[in-house]
GROMACS .gro file of C-alpha atoms in nm:
model
  199
    1MET     CA    1   2.448  -7.448  -0.096
    2ALA     CA    2   2.603  -7.281  -0.393
    3GLY     CA    3   2.579  -6.907  -0.369
    4SER     CA    4   2.424  -6.924  -0.025
    5LYS     CA    5   2.624  -6.633   0.111
    6ASN     CA    6   2.478  -6.390  -0.139
    7ALA     CA    7   2.294  -6.065  -0.099
    8ALA     CA    8   2.010  -6.247   0.071
    9LEU     CA    9   2.245  -6.333   0.355
   10ALA     CA   10   2.423  -6.001   0.377
   11PRO     CA   11   2.513  -5.925   0.739
   12ALA     CA   12   2.401  -5.568   0.686
   13ASN     CA   13   2.043  -5.693   0.710
   14ALA     CA   14   2.112  -5.922   1.002
   15GLY     CA   15   1.982  -5.692   1.267
   16GLY     CA   16   1.669  -5.593   1.076
   17GLY     CA   17   1.336  -5.696   1.216
   18GLY     CA   18   1.153  -5.786   0.898
   19ALA     CA   19   0.789  -5.876   0.866
   20ASN     CA   20   0.613  -6.127   1.085
   21PRO     CA   21   0.403  -6.335   0.844
   22ALA     CA   22   0.142  -6.579   0.968
   23ARG     CA   23   0.248  -6.933   1.040
   24THR     CA   24   0.102  -7.061   0.714
   25GLN     CA   25   0.306  -6.810   0.514
   26ILE     CA   26   0.630  -6.922   0.681
   27GLU     CA   27   0.536  -7.286   0.615
   28GLU     CA   28   0.473  -7.203   0.250
   29LEU     CA   29   0.812  -7.035   0.217
   30ILE     CA   30   0.987  -7.335   0.376
   31ALA     CA   31   0.800  -7.568   0.141
   32LYS     CA   32   0.906  -7.361  -0.160
   33CYS     CA   33   1.266  -7.366  -0.038
   34ALA     CA   34   1.241  -7.745  -0.036
   35ILE     CA   35   1.177  -7.741  -0.410
   36GLY     CA   36   1.465  -7.503  -0.477
   37ASP     CA   37   1.285  -7.168  -0.489
   38ARG     CA   38   1.556  -6.911  -0.417
   39LYS     CA   39   1.315  -6.617  -0.412
   40ALA     CA   40   1.119  -6.792  -0.140
   41PHE     CA   41   1.445  -6.842   0.049
   42GLU     CA   42   1.518  -6.471   0.028
   43SER     CA   43   1.166  -6.394   0.149
   44LEU     CA   44   1.208  -6.640   0.436
   45TYR     CA   45   1.533  -6.470   0.530
   46ASP     CA   46   1.374  -6.125   0.520
   47ALA     CA   47   1.082  -6.243   0.733
   48THR     CA   48   1.282  -6.427   1.001
   49SER     CA   49   1.638  -6.292   1.011
   50GLY     CA   50   1.573  -6.040   1.288
   51LYS     CA   51   1.448  -6.307   1.528
   52LEU     CA   52   1.714  -6.562   1.434
   53PHE     CA   53   1.991  -6.305   1.464
   54ALA     CA   54   1.869  -6.231   1.818
   55VAL     CA   55   1.889  -6.603   1.897
   56CYS     CA   56   2.250  -6.616   1.776
   57LEU     CA   57   2.343  -6.296   1.955
   58ARG     CA   58   2.207  -6.426   2.285
   59VAL     CA   59   2.429  -6.734   2.259
   60LEU     CA   60   2.743  -6.574   2.115
   61ASN     CA   61   2.728  -6.217   2.255
   62THR     CA   62   2.905  -6.047   1.962
   63ASN     CA   63   2.755  -5.921   1.637
   64ALA     CA   64   3.027  -6.070   1.417
   65ALA     CA   65   2.998  -6.419   1.564
   66ALA     CA   66   2.619  -6.401   1.559
   67GLU     CA   67   2.617  -6.298   1.192
   68ASP     CA   68   2.845  -6.586   1.099
   69ALA     CA   69   2.634  -6.836   1.293
   70MET     CA   70   2.315  -6.703   1.139
   71GLN     CA   71   2.453  -6.744   0.786
   72ASP     CA   72   2.551  -7.103   0.869
   73ALA     CA   73   2.202  -7.160   1.007
   74TYR     CA   74   2.035  -7.037   0.689
   75ILE     CA   75   2.254  -7.267   0.482
   76LYS     CA   76   2.129  -7.557   0.696
   77ILE     CA   77   1.771  -7.435   0.664
   78TRP     CA   78   1.805  -7.425   0.284
   79LYS     CA   79   1.958  -7.773   0.268
   80ASN     CA   80   1.707  -7.927   0.510
   81ALA     CA   81   1.386  -7.749   0.414
   82GLY     CA   82   1.249  -8.074   0.274
   83ARG     CA   83   1.266  -8.230   0.619
   84TYR     CA   84   1.035  -7.978   0.780
   85ARG     CA   85   0.717  -8.145   0.899
   86VAL     CA   86   0.403  -7.933   0.885
   87THR     CA   87   0.242  -8.170   1.136
   88GLY     CA   88   0.518  -8.118   1.394
   89HIS     CA   89   0.653  -7.804   1.556
   90SER     CA   90   0.562  -7.458   1.439
   91PRO     CA   91   0.784  -7.326   1.158
   92MET     CA   92   0.947  -7.067   1.386
   93THR     CA   93   1.024  -7.335   1.646
   94TRP     CA   94   1.193  -7.540   1.372
   95LEU     CA   95   1.393  -7.242   1.245
   96ILE     CA   96   1.493  -7.130   1.594
   97THR     CA   97   1.603  -7.483   1.690
   98ILE     CA   98   1.835  -7.506   1.388
   99THR     CA   99   1.971  -7.158   1.456
  100ARG     CA  100   2.025  -7.208   1.829
  101ASN     CA  101   2.201  -7.542   1.773
  102THR     CA  102   2.423  -7.383   1.508
  103ALA     CA  103   2.517  -7.099   1.744
  104ILE     CA  104   2.588  -7.342   2.028
  105ASP     CA  105   2.805  -7.555   1.799
  106ARG     CA  106   3.004  -7.243   1.712
  107LEU     CA  107   3.030  -7.155   2.081
  108ARG     CA  108   3.163  -7.504   2.158
  109THR     CA  109   3.425  -7.461   1.887
  110VAL     CA  110   3.536  -7.126   2.028
  111ARG     CA  111   3.526  -7.229   2.394
  112GLY     CA  112   3.671  -7.575   2.347
  113ASP     CA  113   3.583  -7.816   2.625
  114LYS     CA  114   3.436  -7.556   2.859
  115ASP     CA  115   3.141  -7.693   3.053
  116MET     CA  116   2.834  -7.611   2.845
  117ALA     CA  117   2.622  -7.611   3.161
  118ASP     CA  118   2.729  -7.248   3.194
  119TYR     CA  119   2.508  -7.172   2.896
  120ASP     CA  120   2.194  -7.361   2.997
  121ASP     CA  121   2.009  -7.036   3.039
  122VAL     CA  122   2.017  -6.973   2.664
  123LEU     CA  123   1.827  -7.294   2.588
  124ALA     CA  124   1.452  -7.305   2.563
  125ALA     CA  125   1.273  -7.572   2.762
  126PRO     CA  126   1.238  -7.888   2.552
  127GLY     CA  127   0.903  -7.984   2.409
  128ALA     CA  128   0.597  -7.789   2.314
  129THR     CA  129   0.371  -7.609   2.559
  130PRO     CA  130   0.018  -7.750   2.606
  131GLU     CA  131  -0.116  -7.465   2.393
  132GLU     CA  132   0.134  -7.535   2.114
  133SER     CA  133   0.049  -7.907   2.127
  134ALA     CA  134  -0.324  -7.834   2.098
  135ILE     CA  135  -0.269  -7.598   1.806
  136ALA     CA  136  -0.041  -7.847   1.632
  137ALA     CA  137  -0.297  -8.126   1.673
  138SER     CA  138  -0.575  -7.906   1.537
  139GLU     CA  139  -0.367  -7.796   1.239
  140ALA     CA  140  -0.256  -8.152   1.170
  141GLY     CA  141  -0.622  -8.253   1.144
  142ARG     CA  142  -0.693  -7.967   0.905
  143ILE     CA  143  -0.392  -8.059   0.691
  144VAL     CA  144  -0.510  -8.421   0.663
  145ASP     CA  145  -0.857  -8.303   0.560
  146CYS     CA  146  -0.709  -8.064   0.302
  147LEU     CA  147  -0.477  -8.331   0.164
  148ASP     CA  148  -0.779  -8.552   0.102
  149THR     CA  149  -0.923  -8.287  -0.131
  150LEU     CA  150  -0.624  -8.315  -0.367
  151PRO     CA  151  -0.597  -8.556  -0.661
  152ASP     CA  152  -0.423  -8.876  -0.557
  153ASP     CA  153  -0.104  -8.801  -0.753
  154ARG     CA  154  -0.066  -8.455  -0.590
  155LYS     CA  155  -0.148  -8.591  -0.247
  156ASP     CA  156   0.102  -8.878  -0.278
  157ALA     CA  157   0.371  -8.637  -0.403
  158ILE     CA  158   0.327  -8.395  -0.113
  159LYS     CA  159   0.316  -8.671   0.147
  160GLY     CA  160   0.623  -8.831  -0.004
  161ALA     CA  161   0.821  -8.507  -0.014
  162TYR     CA  162   0.722  -8.340   0.312
  163LEU     CA  163   0.620  -8.628   0.539
  164ASP     CA  164   0.841  -8.915   0.418
  165GLY     CA  165   1.141  -8.704   0.315
  166ARG     CA  166   1.172  -8.855  -0.034
  167SER     CA  167   1.372  -8.671  -0.297
  168TYR     CA  168   1.192  -8.515  -0.591
  169ALA     CA  169   1.386  -8.737  -0.832
  170ASP     CA  170   1.270  -9.046  -0.640
  171LEU     CA  171   0.910  -8.924  -0.641
  172ALA     CA  172   0.923  -8.852  -1.014
  173GLU     CA  173   1.065  -9.197  -1.085
  174ARG     CA  174   0.800  -9.368  -0.870
  175ALA     CA  175   0.522  -9.173  -1.042
  176GLY     CA  176   0.672  -9.227  -1.388
  177VAL     CA  177   0.680  -8.855  -1.470
  178PRO     CA  178   0.959  -8.607  -1.555
  179LEU     CA  179   1.122  -8.422  -1.265
  180ASN     CA  180   0.979  -8.088  -1.381
  181THR     CA  181   0.631  -8.238  -1.379
  182MET     CA  182   0.681  -8.355  -1.023
  183ARG     CA  183   0.793  -8.006  -0.920
  184THR     CA  184   0.480  -7.864  -1.083
  185TRP     CA  185   0.262  -8.114  -0.896
  186LEU     CA  186   0.426  -8.016  -0.568
  187ARG     CA  187   0.397  -7.645  -0.634
  188ARG     CA  188   0.032  -7.663  -0.737
  189GLY     CA  189  -0.049  -7.903  -0.456
  190LEU     CA  190   0.103  -7.667  -0.200
  191ILE     CA  191  -0.095  -7.374  -0.343
  192ALA     CA  192  -0.416  -7.578  -0.316
  193LEU     CA  193  -0.329  -7.677   0.041
  194ARG     CA  194  -0.264  -7.315   0.135
  195GLU     CA  195  -0.600  -7.209  -0.008
  196CYS     CA  196  -0.777  -7.490   0.175
  197MET     CA  197  -0.604  -7.408   0.505
  198SER     CA  198  -0.697  -7.041   0.474
  199GLN     CA  199  -1.070  -7.110   0.452
   0.00000   0.00000   0.00000
Protein backbone atom coordinates (compact mmCIF):
# COMPACT_ATOMS: atom_id res chain seq x y z
CA MET A 1 0.00 0.00 0.00
CA ALA A 2 1.48 3.28 -1.04
CA GLY A 3 2.21 5.47 1.93
CA SER A 4 1.17 2.77 4.36
CA LYS A 5 4.01 3.46 6.77
CA ASN A 6 2.87 6.99 7.43
CA ALA A 7 1.97 8.83 10.58
CA ALA A 8 -0.96 6.50 11.10
CA LEU A 9 1.47 3.64 11.55
CA ALA A 10 4.04 5.48 13.62
CA PRO A 11 5.61 3.11 16.15
CA ALA A 12 5.35 5.83 18.78
CA ASN A 13 1.65 5.02 19.01
CA ALA A 14 2.15 1.29 18.93
CA GLY A 15 1.87 0.75 22.63
CA GLY A 16 -1.16 3.00 23.06
CA GLY A 17 -4.41 1.43 24.11
CA GLY A 18 -6.84 3.42 22.01
CA ALA A 19 -10.60 3.27 22.18
CA ASN A 20 -12.60 0.07 22.19
CA PRO A 21 -15.47 0.73 19.77
CA ALA A 22 -18.40 -1.64 19.47
CA ARG A 23 -18.16 -4.48 17.02
CA THR A 24 -20.35 -2.70 14.48
CA GLN A 25 -18.06 0.34 14.52
CA ILE A 26 -14.99 -1.82 13.80
CA GLU A 27 -16.89 -3.56 10.99
CA GLU A 28 -17.81 -0.18 9.53
CA LEU A 29 -14.19 0.97 9.60
CA ILE A 30 -13.04 -2.23 7.88
CA ALA A 31 -15.74 -1.79 5.25
CA LYS A 32 -14.65 1.80 4.61
CA CYS A 33 -11.04 0.64 4.31
CA ALA A 34 -12.22 -1.76 1.61
CA ILE A 35 -13.35 1.20 -0.49
CA GLY A 36 -10.10 3.08 0.03
CA ASP A 37 -11.01 5.38 2.93
CA ARG A 38 -7.67 6.31 4.50
CA LYS A 39 -9.24 8.24 7.36
CA ALA A 40 -11.16 5.12 8.31
CA PHE A 41 -7.89 3.18 8.19
CA GLU A 42 -6.30 5.65 10.58
CA SER A 43 -9.30 5.37 12.89
CA LEU A 44 -9.10 1.58 12.73
CA TYR A 45 -5.43 1.77 13.64
CA ASP A 46 -6.11 4.10 16.57
CA ALA A 47 -8.89 1.84 17.84
CA THR A 48 -7.06 -1.49 17.57
CA SER A 49 -3.30 -0.88 17.61
CA GLY A 50 -2.89 -1.41 21.35
CA LYS A 51 -4.41 -4.89 21.23
CA LEU A 52 -2.63 -5.90 18.02
CA PHE A 53 0.70 -4.65 19.31
CA ALA A 54 0.22 -6.86 22.39
CA VAL A 55 -0.40 -9.83 20.08
CA CYS A 56 2.86 -9.15 18.21
CA LEU A 57 4.80 -8.56 21.40
CA ARG A 58 3.65 -11.87 22.87
CA VAL A 59 4.97 -13.72 19.82
CA LEU A 60 8.17 -11.75 19.22
CA ASN A 61 9.11 -10.57 22.74
CA THR A 62 10.82 -7.31 21.69
CA ASN A 63 9.22 -3.93 21.04
CA ALA A 64 11.14 -3.30 17.82
CA ALA A 65 10.21 -6.62 16.24
CA ALA A 66 6.61 -6.29 17.41
CA GLU A 67 6.32 -2.79 15.91
CA ASP A 68 7.66 -4.01 12.57
CA ALA A 69 5.30 -6.98 12.53
CA MET A 70 2.35 -4.80 13.46
CA GLN A 71 3.07 -2.39 10.59
CA ASP A 72 3.23 -5.34 8.19
CA ALA A 73 -0.06 -6.60 9.61
CA TYR A 74 -1.81 -3.28 9.03
CA ILE A 75 -0.58 -3.24 5.44
CA LYS A 76 -2.19 -6.67 4.99
CA ILE A 77 -5.37 -5.47 6.70
CA TRP A 78 -5.56 -2.48 4.33
CA LYS A 79 -4.98 -4.63 1.25
CA ASN A 80 -7.42 -7.36 2.32
CA ALA A 81 -10.19 -5.33 3.94
CA GLY A 82 -12.52 -6.23 1.07
CA ARG A 83 -12.25 -9.90 2.01
CA TYR A 84 -13.60 -9.44 5.51
CA ARG A 85 -16.89 -11.27 5.91
CA VAL A 86 -19.40 -9.66 8.27
CA THR A 87 -21.16 -13.02 8.53
CA GLY A 88 -18.02 -14.83 9.73
CA HIS A 89 -15.72 -14.17 12.65
CA SER A 90 -15.90 -11.03 14.73
CA PRO A 91 -13.84 -8.13 13.34
CA MET A 92 -11.31 -8.35 16.18
CA THR A 93 -10.87 -12.08 15.60
CA TRP A 94 -10.15 -11.33 11.93
CA LEU A 95 -7.68 -8.57 12.77
CA ILE A 96 -5.94 -10.62 15.46
CA THR A 97 -5.62 -13.64 13.14
CA ILE A 98 -3.90 -11.56 10.45
CA THR A 99 -1.63 -9.96 13.05
CA ARG A 100 -0.70 -13.19 14.82
CA ASN A 101 0.07 -14.94 11.53
CA THR A 102 2.22 -11.99 10.43
CA ALA A 103 4.16 -12.08 13.71
CA ILE A 104 4.65 -15.84 13.48
CA ASP A 105 5.87 -15.52 9.88
CA ARG A 106 8.42 -12.97 11.08
CA LEU A 107 9.42 -15.29 13.92
CA ARG A 108 9.94 -18.15 11.46
CA THR A 109 12.16 -15.91 9.36
CA VAL A 110 14.26 -14.94 12.38
CA ARG A 111 14.44 -18.42 13.90
CA GLY A 112 14.89 -20.31 10.66
CA ASP A 113 13.85 -23.94 10.86
CA LYS A 114 13.42 -24.04 14.62
CA ASP A 115 10.53 -26.26 15.64
CA MET A 116 7.50 -23.98 15.83
CA ALA A 117 5.92 -26.33 18.38
CA ASP A 118 7.90 -24.35 20.95
CA TYR A 119 5.54 -21.46 20.30
CA ASP A 120 2.21 -23.27 20.42
CA ASP A 121 1.31 -21.46 23.59
CA VAL A 122 1.01 -18.16 21.72
CA LEU A 123 -1.72 -19.51 19.44
CA ALA A 124 -5.37 -19.21 20.26
CA ALA A 125 -7.47 -22.34 20.03
CA PRO A 126 -8.90 -22.70 16.52
CA GLY A 127 -12.55 -22.04 15.88
CA ALA A 128 -15.13 -19.92 17.59
CA THR A 129 -16.50 -20.57 21.06
CA PRO A 130 -20.16 -21.65 21.31
CA GLU A 131 -21.04 -18.14 22.48
CA GLU A 132 -19.21 -16.54 19.53
CA SER A 133 -20.94 -18.95 17.12
CA ALA A 134 -24.37 -18.09 18.54
CA ILE A 135 -23.68 -14.35 18.32
CA ALA A 136 -22.36 -14.70 14.76
CA ALA A 137 -25.45 -16.65 13.70
CA SER A 138 -27.76 -14.07 15.26
CA GLU A 139 -25.92 -11.17 13.65
CA ALA A 140 -25.85 -12.94 10.29
CA GLY A 141 -29.64 -13.19 10.42
CA ARG A 142 -29.95 -9.50 11.25
CA ILE A 143 -27.60 -8.58 8.41
CA VAL A 144 -29.67 -10.58 5.91
CA ASP A 145 -32.85 -8.87 7.11
CA CYS A 146 -31.21 -5.44 6.87
CA LEU A 147 -29.84 -6.17 3.40
CA ASP A 148 -33.38 -6.94 2.25
CA THR A 149 -34.43 -3.39 3.17
CA LEU A 150 -31.97 -1.88 0.66
CA PRO A 151 -32.73 -1.14 -3.00
CA ASP A 152 -31.71 -4.05 -5.20
CA ASP A 153 -28.76 -2.22 -6.76
CA ARG A 154 -27.30 -1.31 -3.32
CA LYS A 155 -27.93 -4.79 -1.98
CA ASP A 156 -26.29 -6.47 -4.98
CA ALA A 157 -23.30 -4.12 -4.74
CA ILE A 158 -22.70 -4.82 -1.05
CA LYS A 159 -23.12 -8.57 -1.45
CA GLY A 160 -20.79 -8.55 -4.43
CA ALA A 161 -18.10 -6.52 -2.67
CA TYR A 162 -18.17 -7.95 0.85
CA LEU A 163 -19.54 -11.47 0.42
CA ASP A 164 -18.31 -12.45 -3.05
CA GLY A 165 -15.06 -10.47 -2.99
CA ARG A 166 -15.63 -8.74 -6.34
CA SER A 167 -13.64 -5.63 -7.18
CA TYR A 168 -15.40 -2.29 -7.34
CA ALA A 169 -14.43 -1.92 -11.00
CA ASP A 170 -16.04 -5.30 -11.75
CA LEU A 171 -19.19 -4.35 -9.85
CA ALA A 172 -19.41 -1.01 -11.65
CA GLU A 173 -19.02 -2.71 -15.03
CA ARG A 174 -21.67 -5.32 -14.21
CA ALA A 175 -24.10 -2.62 -13.06
CA GLY A 176 -23.30 -0.35 -16.01
CA VAL A 177 -22.41 2.62 -13.80
CA PRO A 178 -19.24 4.71 -13.30
CA LEU A 179 -16.81 3.55 -10.61
CA ASN A 180 -17.50 6.63 -8.46
CA THR A 181 -21.21 5.83 -8.57
CA MET A 182 -20.52 2.31 -7.37
CA ARG A 183 -18.43 3.66 -4.49
CA THR A 184 -21.30 5.97 -3.57
CA TRP A 185 -23.74 3.05 -3.63
CA LEU A 186 -21.46 1.05 -1.36
CA ARG A 187 -20.91 3.92 1.05
CA ARG A 188 -24.60 4.78 1.31
CA GLY A 189 -25.56 1.13 1.51
CA LEU A 190 -23.16 0.56 4.40
CA ILE A 191 -24.53 3.61 6.22
CA ALA A 192 -28.07 2.28 5.80
CA LEU A 193 -26.97 -1.16 7.03
CA ARG A 194 -25.32 0.36 10.08
CA GLU A 195 -28.48 2.30 10.93
CA CYS A 196 -30.61 -0.81 10.50
CA MET A 197 -28.28 -2.93 12.64
CA SER A 198 -28.29 -0.32 15.42
CA GLN A 199 -32.07 -0.41 15.83
